[in-house]
């Protein structure tokens, strides 16, 4: 069992290389072992490109060793034809006798069918190695398919005395007020490259004029989303610089002429958060970071529609201003980033 855990951990480490680039596909890593030695490995890099199992098999120099090897993969091999042929079929064609799988794929197109196909064709299949870790890695993918909504991450920075924004009049117009330090800010930009979308409320755009991109870290910027019921945000704001795909939720009666951005009409009088999530689900957006403001964050909390919260506590005091959101979560991790403190929660 311990030997299986060692190689499954390697699969997980490989899979993480695809974070932010594989959507709408899951994160998958695979290794091939012969006589307790890795002879091939790979991970899924991008949707439409070869899956992890294919890359691992292709990396094996002596293909004759596959007949006596074990293939490890953190997620059940696919059994259907999509943009690429099914991995379970390739495993059978290459006559790999043993397959060790971390967890079942909860996508209805697979969900046990890959395992059944392997077993029916003579493979010795073992399932459930580091299963909890495997499920955690693909929590975005599983949440999307099981709950029919994106995986929701709440993020904000607050002062030592619990404020996220200073008293009106202390802020420079259209300039963000930084509570966290530059190291924390770069980490946030890294997170942005890992998620599909990012959302802020109207007031946050009007006060901070945020770009919501990943300018201090290598990688793609997320889809920008905001709520602008009555079109208060002018076209001179960074939100409309046309550099990133942008979605604006407006009132169903509002008229707009703009061919460069996407406008979604919803009824702001009821179930706003649910309506937004339904639209994002239909657009196959698997994850979203909600960065503010306080009212928007609190709206997600009040509906209990969140999965993680990432809270920076900066080394500053405002004394007056807008208070940080109030919520209940399970503390998962606490880190010190220079003089900032980062606390990460999960929704119990």
mmCIF file of C-alpha atoms in Angstrom:
data_model
loop_
_atom_site.group_PDB
_atom_site.id
_atom_site.type_symbol
_atom_site.label_atom_id
_atom_site.label_comp_id
_atom_site.label_asym_id
_atom_site.label_seq_id
_atom_site.Cartn_x
_atom_site.Cartn_y
_atom_site.Cartn_z
ATOM 1 C CA UNK A 1 0.000 0.000 0.000
ATOM 2 C CA UNK A 2 2.815 2.441 0.860
ATOM 3 C CA UNK A 3 4.440 1.870 -2.517
ATOM 4 C CA UNK A 4 1.134 2.761 -4.195
ATOM 5 C CA UNK A 5 0.910 5.976 -2.152
ATOM 6 C CA UNK A 6 4.410 6.989 -3.205
ATOM 7 C CA UNK A 7 3.635 6.776 -6.898
ATOM 8 C CA UNK A 8 0.164 8.265 -6.513
ATOM 9 C CA UNK A 9 1.731 11.276 -4.813
ATOM 10 C CA UNK A 10 3.958 11.663 -7.847
ATOM 11 C CA UNK A 11 0.807 11.657 -10.019
ATOM 12 C CA UNK A 12 -0.651 14.461 -7.897
ATOM 13 C CA UNK A 13 2.566 16.484 -8.108
ATOM 14 C CA UNK A 14 2.586 16.144 -11.892
ATOM 15 C CA UNK A 15 -1.114 17.002 -12.195
ATOM 16 C CA UNK A 16 -0.619 20.317 -10.380
ATOM 17 C CA UNK A 17 1.460 21.531 -13.326
ATOM 18 C CA UNK A 18 -1.774 21.934 -15.268
ATOM 19 C CA UNK A 19 -3.554 24.158 -12.752
ATOM 20 C CA UNK A 20 -5.173 27.005 -14.666
ATOM 21 C CA UNK A 21 -4.516 25.594 -18.149
ATOM 22 C CA UNK A 22 -6.662 22.444 -18.417
ATOM 23 C CA UNK A 23 -10.198 23.909 -18.118
ATOM 24 C CA UNK A 24 -12.753 22.488 -18.693
ATOM 25 C CA UNK A 25 -10.791 19.274 -18.146
ATOM 26 C CA UNK A 26 -9.574 18.035 -14.743
ATOM 27 C CA UNK A 27 -6.033 17.952 -13.397
ATOM 28 C CA UNK A 28 -4.445 14.591 -14.099
ATOM 29 C CA UNK A 29 -0.955 13.144 -13.697
ATOM 30 C CA UNK A 30 0.233 9.639 -14.519
ATOM 31 C CA UNK A 31 3.332 7.519 -13.955
ATOM 32 C CA UNK A 32 4.282 4.080 -15.253
ATOM 33 C CA UNK A 33 6.314 1.834 -12.976
ATOM 34 C CA UNK A 34 8.371 -1.262 -13.841
ATOM 35 C CA UNK A 35 10.156 -3.178 -11.073
ATOM 36 C CA UNK A 36 9.768 -0.275 -8.638
ATOM 37 C CA UNK A 37 11.205 2.246 -11.070
ATOM 38 C CA UNK A 38 9.392 5.011 -12.961
ATOM 39 C CA UNK A 39 9.877 4.426 -16.682
ATOM 40 C CA UNK A 40 7.380 6.997 -17.918
ATOM 41 C CA UNK A 41 5.351 9.943 -16.667
ATOM 42 C CA UNK A 42 3.202 12.793 -17.905
ATOM 43 C CA UNK A 43 0.359 15.169 -17.130
ATOM 44 C CA UNK A 44 -2.536 16.752 -18.967
ATOM 45 C CA UNK A 45 -1.463 20.199 -20.112
ATOM 46 C CA UNK A 46 -4.389 21.686 -22.004
ATOM 47 C CA UNK A 47 -7.878 20.762 -23.210
ATOM 48 C CA UNK A 48 -7.671 19.202 -26.665
ATOM 49 C CA UNK A 49 -4.124 17.966 -26.101
ATOM 50 C CA UNK A 50 -3.160 14.392 -25.061
ATOM 51 C CA UNK A 51 -4.264 13.234 -21.623
ATOM 52 C CA UNK A 52 -1.848 12.340 -18.823
ATOM 53 C CA UNK A 53 -1.947 8.582 -19.521
ATOM 54 C CA UNK A 54 -1.113 9.160 -23.195
ATOM 55 C CA UNK A 55 1.840 11.414 -22.335
ATOM 56 C CA UNK A 56 3.102 8.883 -19.779
ATOM 57 C CA UNK A 57 2.885 5.974 -22.246
ATOM 58 C CA UNK A 58 4.531 8.008 -25.005
ATOM 59 C CA UNK A 59 7.445 8.852 -22.701
ATOM 60 C CA UNK A 60 8.352 5.173 -22.169
ATOM 61 C CA UNK A 61 11.393 4.395 -24.328
ATOM 62 C CA UNK A 62 11.117 0.595 -24.269
ATOM 63 C CA UNK A 63 7.448 -0.108 -24.954
ATOM 64 C CA UNK A 64 7.951 -3.848 -24.339
ATOM 65 C CA UNK A 65 8.218 -3.083 -20.613
ATOM 66 C CA UNK A 66 4.592 -1.924 -20.605
ATOM 67 C CA UNK A 67 3.502 -5.574 -20.685
ATOM 68 C CA UNK A 68 4.878 -6.008 -17.152
ATOM 69 C CA UNK A 69 4.244 -2.530 -15.738
ATOM 70 C CA UNK A 70 1.758 -0.687 -13.519
ATOM 71 C CA UNK A 71 0.145 2.564 -14.613
ATOM 72 C CA UNK A 72 -0.750 5.023 -11.858
ATOM 73 C CA UNK A 73 -3.205 7.881 -12.411
ATOM 74 C CA UNK A 74 -4.946 10.163 -9.909
ATOM 75 C CA UNK A 75 -8.282 10.169 -11.792
ATOM 76 C CA UNK A 76 -10.202 7.369 -13.499
ATOM 77 C CA UNK A 77 -9.147 7.056 -17.167
ATOM 78 C CA UNK A 78 -11.759 8.323 -19.603
ATOM 79 C CA UNK A 79 -13.823 5.819 -21.572
ATOM 80 C CA UNK A 80 -15.479 8.076 -24.147
ATOM 81 C CA UNK A 81 -14.459 9.821 -27.353
ATOM 82 C CA UNK A 82 -14.080 13.574 -26.958
ATOM 83 C CA UNK A 83 -11.403 15.742 -28.531
ATOM 84 C CA UNK A 84 -9.082 12.760 -27.967
ATOM 85 C CA UNK A 85 -9.664 8.960 -27.962
ATOM 86 C CA UNK A 86 -10.400 7.237 -24.611
ATOM 87 C CA UNK A 87 -7.380 6.569 -22.400
ATOM 88 C CA UNK A 88 -8.831 3.302 -21.094
ATOM 89 C CA UNK A 89 -8.789 1.945 -24.655
ATOM 90 C CA UNK A 90 -5.140 2.929 -25.124
ATOM 91 C CA UNK A 91 -4.196 1.191 -21.863
ATOM 92 C CA UNK A 92 -5.793 -2.031 -23.135
ATOM 93 C CA UNK A 93 -4.188 -1.671 -26.569
ATOM 94 C CA UNK A 94 -0.743 -1.267 -24.960
ATOM 95 C CA UNK A 95 -1.474 -4.373 -22.811
ATOM 96 C CA UNK A 96 -0.610 -2.702 -19.496
ATOM 97 C CA UNK A 97 -1.697 -5.343 -16.938
ATOM 98 C CA UNK A 98 -2.047 -3.228 -13.761
ATOM 99 C CA UNK A 99 -3.745 0.116 -13.216
ATOM 100 C CA UNK A 100 -3.874 1.992 -9.891
ATOM 101 C CA UNK A 101 -6.398 4.848 -9.714
ATOM 102 C CA UNK A 102 -6.704 7.596 -7.118
ATOM 103 C CA UNK A 103 -10.416 8.359 -7.411
ATOM 104 C CA UNK A 104 -13.464 7.846 -9.616
ATOM 105 C CA UNK A 105 -14.323 10.538 -12.167
ATOM 106 C CA UNK A 106 -17.682 12.028 -11.093
ATOM 107 C CA UNK A 107 -18.376 13.394 -14.568
ATOM 108 C CA UNK A 108 -21.421 11.510 -15.873
ATOM 109 C CA UNK A 109 -19.622 10.746 -19.133
ATOM 110 C CA UNK A 110 -17.142 8.583 -17.181
ATOM 111 C CA UNK A 111 -18.220 7.804 -13.578
ATOM 112 C CA UNK A 112 -16.993 4.223 -13.275
ATOM 113 C CA UNK A 113 -17.224 3.336 -16.964
ATOM 114 C CA UNK A 114 -13.469 3.601 -17.441
ATOM 115 C CA UNK A 115 -12.816 1.272 -14.509
ATOM 116 C CA UNK A 116 -15.435 -1.194 -15.747
ATOM 117 C CA UNK A 117 -13.926 -1.192 -19.242
ATOM 118 C CA UNK A 118 -10.445 -1.906 -17.886
ATOM 119 C CA UNK A 119 -11.651 -4.760 -15.684
ATOM 120 C CA UNK A 120 -13.751 -6.284 -18.458
ATOM 121 C CA UNK A 121 -10.658 -6.373 -20.650
ATOM 122 C CA UNK A 122 -8.449 -8.176 -18.172
ATOM 123 C CA UNK A 123 -6.768 -5.326 -16.280
ATOM 124 C CA UNK A 124 -5.985 -5.681 -12.584
ATOM 125 C CA UNK A 125 -7.480 -2.412 -11.257
ATOM 126 C CA UNK A 126 -7.034 -0.892 -7.799
ATOM 127 C CA UNK A 127 -9.007 2.235 -6.830
ATOM 128 C CA UNK A 128 -8.882 4.631 -3.860
ATOM 129 C CA UNK A 129 -5.195 5.361 -3.282
ATOM 130 C CA UNK A 130 -4.815 8.806 -1.646
ATOM 131 C CA UNK A 131 -8.459 9.290 -2.580
ATOM 132 C CA UNK A 132 -9.018 12.291 -0.318
ATOM 133 C CA UNK A 133 -6.007 14.112 -1.783
ATOM 134 C CA UNK A 134 -7.105 13.232 -5.310
ATOM 135 C CA UNK A 135 -10.593 14.611 -4.686
ATOM 136 C CA UNK A 136 -9.153 17.772 -3.142
ATOM 137 C CA UNK A 137 -6.948 18.410 -6.162
ATOM 138 C CA UNK A 138 -9.925 18.310 -8.549
ATOM 139 C CA UNK A 139 -12.398 20.030 -6.223
ATOM 140 C CA UNK A 140 -13.219 22.609 -8.907
ATOM 141 C CA UNK A 141 -14.010 19.957 -11.505
ATOM 142 C CA UNK A 142 -16.066 17.847 -9.090
ATOM 143 C CA UNK A 143 -17.999 20.813 -7.666
ATOM 144 C CA UNK A 144 -18.911 21.949 -11.170
ATOM 145 C CA UNK A 145 -20.237 18.537 -12.209
ATOM 146 C CA UNK A 146 -21.892 17.583 -8.918
ATOM 147 C CA UNK A 147 -23.338 20.914 -7.744
ATOM 148 C CA UNK A 148 -23.915 22.436 -11.173
ATOM 149 C CA UNK A 149 -22.093 25.655 -10.302
ATOM 150 C CA UNK A 150 -18.547 27.017 -10.275
ATOM 151 C CA UNK A 151 -16.214 26.382 -7.358
ATOM 152 C CA UNK A 152 -16.363 29.607 -5.310
ATOM 153 C CA UNK A 153 -13.365 31.203 -3.597
ATOM 154 C CA UNK A 154 -13.923 34.315 -1.482
ATOM 155 C CA UNK A 155 -10.906 36.553 -1.026
ATOM 156 C CA UNK A 156 -10.315 39.850 0.762
ATOM 157 C CA UNK A 157 -7.772 41.772 2.798
ATOM 158 C CA UNK A 158 -8.609 43.394 6.119
ATOM 159 C CA UNK A 159 -6.797 45.534 8.653
ATOM 160 C CA UNK A 160 -5.800 44.496 12.138
ATOM 161 C CA UNK A 161 -8.953 46.202 13.427
ATOM 162 C CA UNK A 162 -11.223 44.421 10.927
ATOM 163 C CA UNK A 163 -11.836 46.941 8.121
ATOM 164 C CA UNK A 164 -11.562 46.291 4.378
ATOM 165 C CA UNK A 165 -11.992 49.893 3.251
ATOM 166 C CA UNK A 166 -11.216 53.231 4.904
ATOM 167 C CA UNK A 167 -13.741 55.890 5.799
ATOM 168 C CA UNK A 168 -15.015 57.819 2.787
ATOM 169 C CA UNK A 169 -12.745 60.783 2.106
ATOM 170 C CA UNK A 170 -9.504 59.032 3.000
ATOM 171 C CA UNK A 171 -9.210 57.280 -0.350
ATOM 172 C CA UNK A 172 -7.602 58.687 -3.476
ATOM 173 C CA UNK A 173 -10.213 58.688 -6.234
ATOM 174 C CA UNK A 174 -10.133 55.611 -8.474
ATOM 175 C CA UNK A 175 -7.055 54.230 -6.752
ATOM 176 C CA UNK A 176 -7.051 51.016 -4.706
ATOM 177 C CA UNK A 177 -6.197 51.179 -1.014
ATOM 178 C CA UNK A 178 -3.624 48.473 -0.382
ATOM 179 C CA UNK A 179 -3.933 46.638 2.925
ATOM 180 C CA UNK A 180 -1.730 43.658 2.092
ATOM 181 C CA UNK A 181 1.938 43.865 1.110
ATOM 182 C CA UNK A 182 3.515 43.328 -2.329
ATOM 183 C CA UNK A 183 4.306 39.653 -1.630
ATOM 184 C CA UNK A 184 0.677 38.952 -0.780
ATOM 185 C CA UNK A 185 -0.438 40.869 -3.865
ATOM 186 C CA UNK A 186 1.767 38.733 -6.107
ATOM 187 C CA UNK A 187 0.319 35.584 -4.530
ATOM 188 C CA UNK A 188 -3.160 36.873 -5.372
ATOM 189 C CA UNK A 189 -2.093 37.321 -8.999
ATOM 190 C CA UNK A 190 -0.815 33.737 -9.013
ATOM 191 C CA UNK A 191 -4.234 32.613 -7.750
ATOM 192 C CA UNK A 192 -5.878 34.528 -10.590
ATOM 193 C CA UNK A 193 -3.970 32.449 -13.158
ATOM 194 C CA UNK A 194 -5.336 29.292 -11.502
ATOM 195 C CA UNK A 195 -9.040 30.163 -11.665
ATOM 196 C CA UNK A 196 -11.326 30.715 -14.633
ATOM 197 C CA UNK A 197 -13.029 33.909 -13.516
ATOM 198 C CA UNK A 198 -12.999 36.743 -11.000
ATOM 199 C CA UNK A 199 -15.925 38.842 -9.745
ATOM 200 C CA UNK A 200 -16.305 42.189 -7.983
ATOM 201 C CA UNK A 201 -19.308 44.397 -7.292
ATOM 202 C CA UNK A 202 -20.099 47.751 -8.867
ATOM 203 C CA UNK A 203 -18.843 49.838 -5.944
ATOM 204 C CA UNK A 204 -15.474 48.089 -5.952
ATOM 205 C CA UNK A 205 -15.001 48.960 -9.621
ATOM 206 C CA UNK A 206 -16.059 52.577 -9.044
ATOM 207 C CA UNK A 207 -13.807 53.049 -6.002
ATOM 208 C CA UNK A 208 -10.705 51.041 -6.966
ATOM 209 C CA UNK A 209 -10.825 50.923 -10.777
ATOM 210 C CA UNK A 210 -9.227 47.443 -10.666
ATOM 211 C CA UNK A 211 -7.699 45.713 -13.702
ATOM 212 C CA UNK A 212 -8.304 42.253 -12.188
ATOM 213 C CA UNK A 213 -5.516 40.747 -14.289
ATOM 214 C CA UNK A 214 -2.433 38.701 -13.412
ATOM 215 C CA UNK A 215 0.138 41.339 -14.313
ATOM 216 C CA UNK A 216 2.721 40.387 -11.648
ATOM 217 C CA UNK A 217 2.678 36.647 -12.363
ATOM 218 C CA UNK A 218 3.108 34.494 -15.447
ATOM 219 C CA UNK A 219 -0.093 32.970 -16.801
ATOM 220 C CA UNK A 220 -3.508 33.776 -18.228
ATOM 221 C CA UNK A 221 -5.756 36.354 -16.606
ATOM 222 C CA UNK A 222 -9.230 35.209 -15.512
ATOM 223 C CA UNK A 223 -12.510 36.297 -17.087
ATOM 224 C CA UNK A 224 -13.584 39.557 -15.412
ATOM 225 C CA UNK A 225 -17.109 39.745 -14.048
ATOM 226 C CA UNK A 226 -19.030 42.524 -12.361
ATOM 227 C CA UNK A 227 -22.582 43.480 -11.422
ATOM 228 C CA UNK A 228 -23.550 46.807 -12.978
ATOM 229 C CA UNK A 229 -27.315 46.962 -12.712
ATOM 230 C CA UNK A 230 -27.795 50.462 -14.107
ATOM 231 C CA UNK A 231 -24.573 50.900 -16.127
ATOM 232 C CA UNK A 232 -22.805 53.153 -13.627
ATOM 233 C CA UNK A 233 -19.335 52.044 -14.739
ATOM 234 C CA UNK A 234 -18.025 54.283 -17.500
ATOM 235 C CA UNK A 235 -16.121 52.991 -20.521
ATOM 236 C CA UNK A 236 -13.004 54.820 -19.310
ATOM 237 C CA UNK A 237 -12.581 52.343 -16.432
ATOM 238 C CA UNK A 238 -9.943 49.626 -16.637
ATOM 239 C CA UNK A 239 -12.728 47.053 -16.615
ATOM 240 C CA UNK A 240 -13.448 47.991 -20.229
ATOM 241 C CA UNK A 241 -9.887 48.099 -21.588
ATOM 242 C CA UNK A 242 -10.733 45.137 -23.895
ATOM 243 C CA UNK A 243 -7.589 43.281 -22.814
ATOM 244 C CA UNK A 244 -9.471 40.474 -21.020
ATOM 245 C CA UNK A 245 -12.777 38.724 -21.643
ATOM 246 C CA UNK A 246 -15.358 40.612 -19.577
ATOM 247 C CA UNK A 247 -18.897 39.749 -18.457
ATOM 248 C CA UNK A 248 -21.255 42.381 -17.020
ATOM 249 C CA UNK A 249 -24.504 41.465 -15.281
ATOM 250 C CA UNK A 250 -27.118 44.161 -15.852
ATOM 251 C CA UNK A 251 -30.803 44.604 -15.105
ATOM 252 C CA UNK A 252 -33.063 42.744 -17.490
ATOM 253 C CA UNK A 253 -34.661 46.036 -18.623
ATOM 254 C CA UNK A 254 -31.395 47.867 -19.245
ATOM 255 C CA UNK A 255 -30.442 48.578 -22.840
ATOM 256 C CA UNK A 256 -26.810 48.591 -23.904
ATOM 257 C CA UNK A 257 -24.838 48.828 -27.132
ATOM 258 C CA UNK A 258 -21.389 47.285 -26.742
ATOM 259 C CA UNK A 259 -20.044 44.648 -29.137
ATOM 260 C CA UNK A 260 -16.740 44.162 -27.308
ATOM 261 C CA UNK A 261 -18.044 42.829 -23.967
ATOM 262 C CA UNK A 262 -20.634 40.281 -22.873
ATOM 263 C CA UNK A 263 -23.755 41.556 -21.073
ATOM 264 C CA UNK A 264 -26.035 39.181 -19.191
ATOM 265 C CA UNK A 265 -29.480 40.398 -18.149
ATOM 266 C CA UNK A 266 -30.852 39.176 -14.823
ATOM 267 C CA UNK A 267 -33.634 40.108 -12.407
ATOM 268 C CA UNK A 268 -31.935 42.000 -9.575
ATOM 269 C CA UNK A 269 -35.055 41.809 -7.415
ATOM 270 C CA UNK A 270 -34.563 38.136 -6.535
ATOM 271 C CA UNK A 271 -31.967 35.352 -6.308
ATOM 272 C CA UNK A 272 -29.161 37.411 -7.837
ATOM 273 C CA UNK A 273 -26.305 35.171 -6.697
ATOM 274 C CA UNK A 274 -28.060 31.971 -7.831
ATOM 275 C CA UNK A 275 -28.859 33.543 -11.187
ATOM 276 C CA UNK A 276 -25.231 34.576 -11.704
ATOM 277 C CA UNK A 277 -23.980 31.085 -10.862
ATOM 278 C CA UNK A 278 -26.501 29.517 -13.231
ATOM 279 C CA UNK A 279 -25.275 31.722 -16.076
ATOM 280 C CA UNK A 280 -21.643 30.864 -15.316
ATOM 281 C CA UNK A 281 -22.488 27.162 -15.186
ATOM 282 C CA UNK A 282 -24.097 27.364 -18.622
ATOM 283 C CA UNK A 283 -20.938 29.073 -19.853
ATOM 284 C CA UNK A 284 -18.951 26.110 -18.422
ATOM 285 C CA UNK A 285 -16.958 28.324 -16.067
ATOM 286 C CA UNK A 286 -15.700 25.963 -13.363
ATOM 287 C CA UNK A 287 -14.260 28.369 -10.801
ATOM 288 C CA UNK A 288 -14.587 31.941 -9.607
ATOM 289 C CA UNK A 289 -12.754 34.221 -7.180
ATOM 290 C CA UNK A 290 -15.006 36.776 -5.493
ATOM 291 C CA UNK A 291 -12.759 39.686 -4.484
ATOM 292 C CA UNK A 292 -15.228 42.246 -3.231
ATOM 293 C CA UNK A 293 -16.651 44.411 -2.057
ATOM 294 C CA UNK A 294 -18.061 43.698 1.358
ATOM 295 C CA UNK A 295 -21.697 43.629 0.238
ATOM 296 C CA UNK A 296 -20.966 41.241 -2.628
ATOM 297 C CA UNK A 297 -18.890 38.948 -0.420
ATOM 298 C CA UNK A 298 -21.553 38.967 2.279
ATOM 299 C CA UNK A 299 -24.214 38.088 -0.303
ATOM 300 C CA UNK A 300 -22.389 34.853 -1.167
ATOM 301 C CA UNK A 301 -21.941 34.063 2.532
ATOM 302 C CA UNK A 302 -25.569 34.734 3.392
ATOM 303 C CA UNK A 303 -26.613 32.247 0.701
ATOM 304 C CA UNK A 304 -23.944 29.818 1.930
ATOM 305 C CA UNK A 305 -22.627 29.695 -1.612
ATOM 306 C CA UNK A 306 -18.876 29.483 -1.133
ATOM 307 C CA UNK A 307 -16.246 26.763 -0.866
ATOM 308 C CA UNK A 308 -13.088 28.543 0.302
ATOM 309 C CA UNK A 309 -12.256 31.860 1.926
ATOM 310 C CA UNK A 310 -8.770 33.351 1.760
ATOM 311 C CA UNK A 311 -8.317 36.265 4.147
ATOM 312 C CA UNK A 312 -5.262 38.501 4.374
ATOM 313 C CA UNK A 313 -4.762 40.479 7.578
ATOM 314 C CA UNK A 314 -2.462 43.397 6.861
ATOM 315 C CA UNK A 315 -0.291 45.254 9.314
ATOM 316 C CA UNK A 316 -2.402 48.428 9.356
ATOM 317 C CA UNK A 317 -5.284 50.079 11.216
ATOM 318 C CA UNK A 318 -8.100 52.221 9.760
ATOM 319 C CA UNK A 319 -10.160 52.851 12.946
ATOM 320 C CA UNK A 320 -13.144 53.747 10.741
ATOM 321 C CA UNK A 321 -14.534 52.510 7.463
ATOM 322 C CA UNK A 322 -16.228 49.449 5.990
ATOM 323 C CA UNK A 323 -16.104 46.367 8.181
ATOM 324 C CA UNK A 324 -14.931 43.015 6.880
ATOM 325 C CA UNK A 325 -17.572 40.337 6.132
ATOM 326 C CA UNK A 326 -18.873 38.136 8.923
ATOM 327 C CA UNK A 327 -18.842 34.412 8.276
ATOM 328 C CA UNK A 328 -18.335 30.966 9.755
ATOM 329 C CA UNK A 329 -15.783 28.615 8.298
ATOM 330 C CA UNK A 330 -13.286 25.945 9.257
ATOM 331 C CA UNK A 331 -9.721 27.243 9.457
ATOM 332 C CA UNK A 332 -7.581 25.095 7.173
ATOM 333 C CA UNK A 333 -4.297 26.932 7.113
ATOM 334 C CA UNK A 334 -2.510 29.983 8.467
ATOM 335 C CA UNK A 335 0.597 31.500 6.869
ATOM 336 C CA UNK A 336 2.815 34.466 7.601
ATOM 337 C CA UNK A 337 3.748 36.519 4.522
ATOM 338 C CA UNK A 338 6.231 39.140 5.720
ATOM 339 C CA UNK A 339 4.076 41.229 8.091
ATOM 340 C CA UNK A 340 0.807 39.967 6.619
ATOM 341 C CA UNK A 341 -1.126 36.987 7.917
ATOM 342 C CA UNK A 342 -3.030 34.739 5.505
ATOM 343 C CA UNK A 343 -5.816 32.577 6.903
ATOM 344 C CA UNK A 344 -7.550 30.059 4.651
ATOM 345 C CA UNK A 345 -10.957 28.614 5.480
ATOM 346 C CA UNK A 346 -13.227 25.968 4.025
ATOM 347 C CA UNK A 347 -17.008 25.907 4.183
ATOM 348 C CA UNK A 348 -17.965 23.108 6.557
#
